[in-house]
Amino acid sequence: MTNKRTIRLKGRHYRSYPLDNPLGYAEEDLELSLDETVFLLVDVYGKGFDEDRDLGNAPEIYRRAVEANRDIVVDHIVPAKGAARRIGLPIVYLTNYLSPALNEHNEWRNLSLRMADIDVLEAWQEPNDILVFSKIIAPEEGDYLIKKQLYSGFFETHLDSLLRSLNARNLVTVGFDSRICLGTTVIDAMYRNYRVIVLRDCISTGEYVETEEGRWANFIATRFIETGVGYTTTAEEWIRACHALTTER
């Protein structure tokens, strides 16, 4: 029997017209069929989100990312995922792994060496503290886990097949990084005709020295999602919408 219940929430988007004086932000009332909605977490791995805050032996760039994102994960992503579970939504995780295609000739491996001085062929050997899930946000029984080798969760993975088997139309998305892995995943989702709703207080990006004050890199990434990909809303709005659904008679 088909469940006709819907999740109702406001989705924010950005209007770039007219060019000389854009209309700017607008909110649209969205209705997401419960049977067609999936909660998607992108790259929320990393040791250090638990109460003991043990960051392990990960390289500094990963340790700083966990430190910067701890409040986002604990205060926003964990409650948002919990709300999704309570209304019975499928939960899908995307995570990186050292795939067979990542070898000494791989251009992304060489890019990582240039950009971060990290050789993924060594750093991503399992077990490691980079790709492990902290207990607070680890996949639970019944959740789906898709491993990816590069930025987008759709590149040479089974994500699209899984989503179609779940009858997905709407992807409520959280995680990291808003410019890179999450950013390219939601772009590819839009290409495949999924409606994307990103919880904007559940994302971040690695800021540059020049953008750190004001978090401008994440601001631009969020604005791009709102103009070129789909909608955003907040964890609070999402949780409220899920709660309203559980209290419907």
mmCIF file of C-alpha atoms in Angstrom:
data_model
loop_
_atom_site.group_PDB
_atom_site.id
_atom_site.type_symbol
_atom_site.label_atom_id
_atom_site.label_comp_id
_atom_site.label_asym_id
_atom_site.label_seq_id
_atom_site.Cartn_x
_atom_site.Cartn_y
_atom_site.Cartn_z
ATOM 1 C CA MET A 1 0.000 0.000 0.000
ATOM 2 C CA THR A 2 1.403 3.393 -0.987
ATOM 3 C CA ASN A 3 2.097 5.882 1.788
ATOM 4 C CA LYS A 4 0.721 9.221 0.579
ATOM 5 C CA ARG A 5 2.016 11.285 3.479
ATOM 6 C CA THR A 6 4.147 14.297 2.582
ATOM 7 C CA ILE A 7 6.851 16.293 4.302
ATOM 8 C CA ARG A 8 6.066 19.995 4.085
ATOM 9 C CA LEU A 9 8.824 22.550 4.458
ATOM 10 C CA LYS A 10 10.060 25.800 2.964
ATOM 11 C CA GLY A 11 12.882 25.595 0.446
ATOM 12 C CA ARG A 12 15.049 28.662 -0.140
ATOM 13 C CA HIS A 13 16.404 29.543 -3.558
ATOM 14 C CA TYR A 14 18.072 32.606 -5.059
ATOM 15 C CA ARG A 15 16.798 34.704 -7.972
ATOM 16 C CA SER A 16 19.614 36.279 -10.008
ATOM 17 C CA TYR A 17 17.362 38.427 -12.155
ATOM 18 C CA PRO A 18 17.234 41.233 -13.150
ATOM 19 C CA LEU A 19 21.013 41.345 -13.423
ATOM 20 C CA ASP A 20 21.437 44.916 -12.177
ATOM 21 C CA ASN A 21 19.187 44.481 -9.145
ATOM 22 C CA PRO A 22 18.551 40.800 -8.391
ATOM 23 C CA LEU A 23 15.370 39.844 -6.601
ATOM 24 C CA GLY A 24 17.470 37.650 -4.312
ATOM 25 C CA TYR A 25 16.216 35.036 -1.889
ATOM 26 C CA ALA A 26 12.777 33.499 -2.086
ATOM 27 C CA GLU A 27 11.124 30.638 -0.259
ATOM 28 C CA GLU A 28 8.913 28.029 -1.846
ATOM 29 C CA ASP A 29 6.533 25.667 -0.078
ATOM 30 C CA LEU A 30 7.786 22.171 -0.847
ATOM 31 C CA GLU A 31 5.859 18.950 -0.484
ATOM 32 C CA LEU A 32 8.071 15.856 -0.420
ATOM 33 C CA SER A 33 6.346 12.523 -0.716
ATOM 34 C CA LEU A 34 7.531 10.244 2.057
ATOM 35 C CA ASP A 35 7.786 7.408 -0.466
ATOM 36 C CA GLU A 36 10.064 9.443 -2.748
ATOM 37 C CA THR A 37 12.481 11.052 -0.292
ATOM 38 C CA VAL A 38 15.923 9.908 0.872
ATOM 39 C CA PHE A 39 18.205 11.399 3.520
ATOM 40 C CA LEU A 40 21.733 11.550 2.074
ATOM 41 C CA LEU A 41 24.920 12.051 4.111
ATOM 42 C CA VAL A 42 28.081 12.910 2.195
ATOM 43 C CA ASP A 43 31.496 12.307 3.779
ATOM 44 C CA VAL A 44 30.685 12.677 7.466
ATOM 45 C CA TYR A 45 33.486 10.266 8.318
ATOM 46 C CA GLY A 46 36.478 10.965 10.543
ATOM 47 C CA LYS A 47 37.561 10.113 14.055
ATOM 48 C CA GLY A 48 36.918 12.875 16.562
ATOM 49 C CA PHE A 49 33.182 13.671 16.582
ATOM 50 C CA ASP A 50 32.495 11.586 19.699
ATOM 51 C CA GLU A 51 32.524 13.003 23.233
ATOM 52 C CA ASP A 52 36.107 11.906 23.894
ATOM 53 C CA ARG A 53 37.180 14.031 20.885
ATOM 54 C CA ASP A 54 39.986 11.592 20.069
ATOM 55 C CA LEU A 55 41.287 12.769 16.675
ATOM 56 C CA GLY A 56 43.590 9.810 16.218
ATOM 57 C CA ASN A 57 46.603 9.973 13.946
ATOM 58 C CA ALA A 58 45.088 11.571 10.857
ATOM 59 C CA PRO A 59 47.110 14.217 8.966
ATOM 60 C CA GLU A 60 46.644 17.817 10.071
ATOM 61 C CA ILE A 61 44.344 18.794 7.185
ATOM 62 C CA TYR A 62 41.847 16.081 8.200
ATOM 63 C CA ARG A 63 42.187 16.826 11.919
ATOM 64 C CA ARG A 64 41.394 20.489 11.313
ATOM 65 C CA ALA A 65 38.353 19.572 9.240
ATOM 66 C CA VAL A 66 36.973 17.425 12.064
ATOM 67 C CA GLU A 67 37.620 20.184 14.599
ATOM 68 C CA ALA A 68 35.947 22.782 12.372
ATOM 69 C CA ASN A 69 32.931 20.580 11.660
ATOM 70 C CA ARG A 70 32.361 19.027 15.092
ATOM 71 C CA ASP A 71 29.564 21.419 16.111
ATOM 72 C CA ILE A 72 27.874 21.028 12.731
ATOM 73 C CA VAL A 73 27.843 17.251 13.072
ATOM 74 C CA VAL A 74 26.841 17.080 16.741
ATOM 75 C CA ASP A 75 24.323 19.933 16.869
ATOM 76 C CA HIS A 76 22.790 19.782 13.393
ATOM 77 C CA ILE A 77 23.509 16.651 11.340
ATOM 78 C CA VAL A 78 22.915 14.099 14.099
ATOM 79 C CA PRO A 79 19.484 15.555 15.059
ATOM 80 C CA ALA A 80 18.533 15.946 11.385
ATOM 81 C CA LYS A 81 19.360 12.309 10.679
ATOM 82 C CA GLY A 82 17.446 11.264 13.784
ATOM 83 C CA ALA A 83 14.360 13.100 12.539
ATOM 84 C CA ALA A 84 14.649 11.349 9.176
ATOM 85 C CA ARG A 85 14.863 7.941 10.869
ATOM 86 C CA ARG A 86 11.809 8.617 13.013
ATOM 87 C CA ILE A 87 9.634 9.137 9.940
ATOM 88 C CA GLY A 88 11.043 6.046 8.255
ATOM 89 C CA LEU A 89 13.120 7.620 5.490
ATOM 90 C CA PRO A 90 15.886 5.591 3.856
ATOM 91 C CA ILE A 91 19.292 6.809 5.073
ATOM 92 C CA VAL A 92 22.118 6.691 2.528
ATOM 93 C CA TYR A 93 25.776 7.367 3.342
ATOM 94 C CA LEU A 94 28.512 8.233 0.878
ATOM 95 C CA THR A 95 32.112 7.689 1.919
ATOM 96 C CA ASN A 96 35.543 7.599 0.307
ATOM 97 C CA TYR A 97 37.761 4.540 0.074
ATOM 98 C CA LEU A 98 41.000 3.456 -1.502
ATOM 99 C CA SER A 99 39.628 1.981 -4.702
ATOM 100 C CA PRO A 100 41.687 -0.160 -7.113
ATOM 101 C CA ALA A 101 41.689 2.761 -9.560
ATOM 102 C CA LEU A 102 43.682 4.940 -7.154
ATOM 103 C CA ASN A 103 47.251 4.069 -8.031
ATOM 104 C CA GLU A 104 50.514 5.921 -8.659
ATOM 105 C CA HIS A 105 49.294 6.957 -12.115
ATOM 106 C CA ASN A 106 46.000 8.435 -10.899
ATOM 107 C CA GLU A 107 45.722 12.171 -11.496
ATOM 108 C CA TRP A 108 43.645 12.788 -8.361
ATOM 109 C CA ARG A 109 46.320 11.072 -6.269
ATOM 110 C CA ASN A 110 48.891 13.420 -7.798
ATOM 111 C CA LEU A 111 46.611 16.398 -7.178
ATOM 112 C CA SER A 112 46.378 15.445 -3.494
ATOM 113 C CA LEU A 113 50.161 15.382 -3.309
ATOM 114 C CA ARG A 114 50.387 18.847 -4.890
ATOM 115 C CA MET A 115 47.587 20.422 -2.876
ATOM 116 C CA ALA A 116 47.905 18.833 0.575
ATOM 117 C CA ASP A 117 51.215 16.916 0.551
ATOM 118 C CA ILE A 118 49.209 13.750 1.277
ATOM 119 C CA ASP A 119 49.632 10.503 -0.615
ATOM 120 C CA VAL A 120 46.250 8.791 -0.433
ATOM 121 C CA LEU A 121 47.880 5.496 -1.371
ATOM 122 C CA GLU A 122 49.432 5.590 2.103
ATOM 123 C CA ALA A 123 46.981 7.701 4.126
ATOM 124 C CA TRP A 124 43.881 5.788 3.017
ATOM 125 C CA GLN A 125 45.194 2.308 3.698
ATOM 126 C CA GLU A 126 42.742 0.681 6.113
ATOM 127 C CA PRO A 127 42.438 0.819 9.021
ATOM 128 C CA ASN A 128 42.938 4.562 9.330
ATOM 129 C CA ASP A 129 41.555 7.436 11.401
ATOM 130 C CA ILE A 130 40.588 9.495 8.338
ATOM 131 C CA LEU A 131 37.809 7.364 6.891
ATOM 132 C CA VAL A 132 36.537 5.684 10.052
ATOM 133 C CA PHE A 133 33.095 6.782 11.304
ATOM 134 C CA SER A 134 32.752 8.304 14.750
ATOM 135 C CA LYS A 135 30.141 6.423 16.768
ATOM 136 C CA ILE A 136 27.835 9.428 17.026
ATOM 137 C CA ILE A 137 27.241 9.559 13.266
ATOM 138 C CA ALA A 138 28.132 6.043 12.099
ATOM 139 C CA PRO A 139 25.703 4.162 9.806
ATOM 140 C CA GLU A 140 23.128 2.183 11.763
ATOM 141 C CA GLU A 141 21.330 -1.054 11.016
ATOM 142 C CA GLY A 142 19.232 -0.609 7.902
ATOM 143 C CA ASP A 143 21.220 2.368 6.580
ATOM 144 C CA TYR A 144 22.847 2.149 3.160
ATOM 145 C CA LEU A 145 26.561 2.771 2.558
ATOM 146 C CA ILE A 146 27.961 3.585 -0.871
ATOM 147 C CA LYS A 147 31.734 3.857 -1.294
ATOM 148 C CA LYS A 148 33.133 6.334 -3.801
ATOM 149 C CA GLN A 149 36.647 6.857 -5.110
ATOM 150 C CA LEU A 150 36.454 10.538 -6.099
ATOM 151 C CA TYR A 151 34.382 13.619 -5.333
ATOM 152 C CA SER A 152 30.920 12.877 -6.700
ATOM 153 C CA GLY A 153 28.915 10.061 -5.190
ATOM 154 C CA PHE A 154 27.561 9.258 -8.640
ATOM 155 C CA PHE A 155 30.919 8.706 -10.349
ATOM 156 C CA GLU A 156 31.345 4.983 -11.063
ATOM 157 C CA THR A 157 29.277 3.915 -8.029
ATOM 158 C CA HIS A 158 25.951 2.185 -7.423
ATOM 159 C CA LEU A 159 24.331 5.308 -5.936
ATOM 160 C CA ASP A 160 21.965 6.025 -8.806
ATOM 161 C CA SER A 161 20.836 2.387 -8.970
ATOM 162 C CA LEU A 162 20.215 2.374 -5.222
ATOM 163 C CA LEU A 163 18.226 5.616 -5.301
ATOM 164 C CA ARG A 164 16.080 4.404 -8.175
ATOM 165 C CA SER A 165 15.387 1.141 -6.358
ATOM 166 C CA LEU A 166 14.219 3.263 -3.415
ATOM 167 C CA ASN A 167 11.911 5.221 -5.734
ATOM 168 C CA ALA A 168 13.778 8.398 -4.766
ATOM 169 C CA ARG A 169 12.784 11.746 -6.209
ATOM 170 C CA ASN A 170 13.940 14.081 -3.425
ATOM 171 C CA LEU A 171 17.397 14.076 -1.812
ATOM 172 C CA VAL A 172 17.669 15.831 1.543
ATOM 173 C CA THR A 173 21.426 16.261 1.785
ATOM 174 C CA VAL A 174 23.987 17.074 4.471
ATOM 175 C CA GLY A 175 27.730 16.728 4.871
ATOM 176 C CA PHE A 176 31.016 17.860 3.445
ATOM 177 C CA ASP A 177 32.484 19.551 1.510
ATOM 178 C CA SER A 178 30.037 22.093 0.067
ATOM 179 C CA ARG A 179 32.410 23.009 -2.783
ATOM 180 C CA ILE A 180 33.807 19.565 -3.534
ATOM 181 C CA CYS A 181 32.299 16.184 -2.619
ATOM 182 C CA LEU A 182 28.870 17.344 -1.509
ATOM 183 C CA GLY A 183 28.889 20.080 -4.146
ATOM 184 C CA THR A 184 29.656 17.788 -7.089
ATOM 185 C CA THR A 185 27.292 15.091 -5.796
ATOM 186 C CA VAL A 186 24.296 17.428 -5.709
ATOM 187 C CA ILE A 187 25.178 18.786 -9.156
ATOM 188 C CA ASP A 188 25.224 15.236 -10.522
ATOM 189 C CA ALA A 189 21.943 14.550 -8.707
ATOM 190 C CA MET A 190 20.308 17.484 -10.468
ATOM 191 C CA TYR A 191 21.654 16.193 -13.804
ATOM 192 C CA ARG A 192 19.791 12.936 -13.086
ATOM 193 C CA ASN A 193 16.554 14.788 -12.319
ATOM 194 C CA TYR A 194 16.571 14.447 -8.554
ATOM 195 C CA ARG A 195 15.218 17.379 -6.561
ATOM 196 C CA VAL A 196 17.914 18.489 -4.135
ATOM 197 C CA ILE A 197 17.281 20.060 -0.738
ATOM 198 C CA VAL A 198 20.485 20.851 1.177
ATOM 199 C CA LEU A 199 20.369 21.648 4.897
ATOM 200 C CA ARG A 200 22.578 24.715 4.758
ATOM 201 C CA ASP A 201 23.614 24.668 8.427
ATOM 202 C CA CYS A 202 24.683 21.033 7.951
ATOM 203 C CA ILE A 203 27.432 21.793 5.429
ATOM 204 C CA SER A 204 30.776 23.573 5.286
ATOM 205 C CA THR A 205 33.882 23.815 3.170
ATOM 206 C CA GLY A 206 37.583 24.144 3.756
ATOM 207 C CA GLU A 207 38.121 27.884 3.750
ATOM 208 C CA TYR A 208 41.157 29.571 2.251
ATOM 209 C CA VAL A 209 43.250 31.964 4.330
ATOM 210 C CA GLU A 210 41.656 34.801 2.361
ATOM 211 C CA THR A 211 38.075 33.599 2.938
ATOM 212 C CA GLU A 212 38.266 32.349 6.526
ATOM 213 C CA GLU A 213 36.848 35.538 8.020
ATOM 214 C CA GLY A 214 33.222 35.504 7.013
ATOM 215 C CA ARG A 215 33.367 31.911 5.673
ATOM 216 C CA TRP A 216 32.989 33.278 2.159
ATOM 217 C CA ALA A 217 33.914 30.054 0.342
ATOM 218 C CA ASN A 218 31.013 28.256 1.999
ATOM 219 C CA PHE A 219 28.763 31.251 1.351
ATOM 220 C CA ILE A 220 29.519 31.108 -2.384
ATOM 221 C CA ALA A 221 29.055 27.317 -2.444
ATOM 222 C CA THR A 222 25.670 27.659 -0.751
ATOM 223 C CA ARG A 223 24.627 30.451 -3.099
ATOM 224 C CA PHE A 224 25.549 28.267 -6.071
ATOM 225 C CA ILE A 225 23.396 25.434 -4.756
ATOM 226 C CA GLU A 226 20.503 27.872 -4.379
ATOM 227 C CA THR A 227 20.907 29.239 -7.914
ATOM 228 C CA GLY A 228 22.254 26.338 -9.953
ATOM 229 C CA VAL A 229 21.172 23.118 -8.238
ATOM 230 C CA GLY A 230 18.125 23.163 -5.967
ATOM 231 C CA TYR A 231 16.957 24.431 -2.595
ATOM 232 C CA THR A 232 18.319 24.897 0.902
ATOM 233 C CA THR A 233 16.668 24.900 4.293
ATOM 234 C CA THR A 234 17.863 24.467 7.877
ATOM 235 C CA ALA A 235 18.128 21.518 10.221
ATOM 236 C CA GLU A 236 15.589 23.183 12.510
ATOM 237 C CA GLU A 237 13.079 23.570 9.680
ATOM 238 C CA TRP A 238 13.679 19.961 8.595
ATOM 239 C CA ILE A 239 13.239 18.591 12.113
ATOM 240 C CA ARG A 240 10.063 20.644 12.567
ATOM 241 C CA ALA A 241 8.651 19.290 9.307
ATOM 242 C CA CYS A 242 9.435 15.705 10.316
ATOM 243 C CA HIS A 243 7.888 16.237 13.738
ATOM 244 C CA ALA A 244 4.730 17.613 12.144
ATOM 245 C CA LEU A 245 4.493 14.465 10.065
ATOM 246 C CA THR A 246 4.813 12.166 13.088
ATOM 247 C CA THR A 247 2.026 14.012 14.897
ATOM 248 C CA GLU A 248 -0.436 13.909 11.986
ATOM 249 C CA ARG A 249 -3.506 11.825 12.612
#
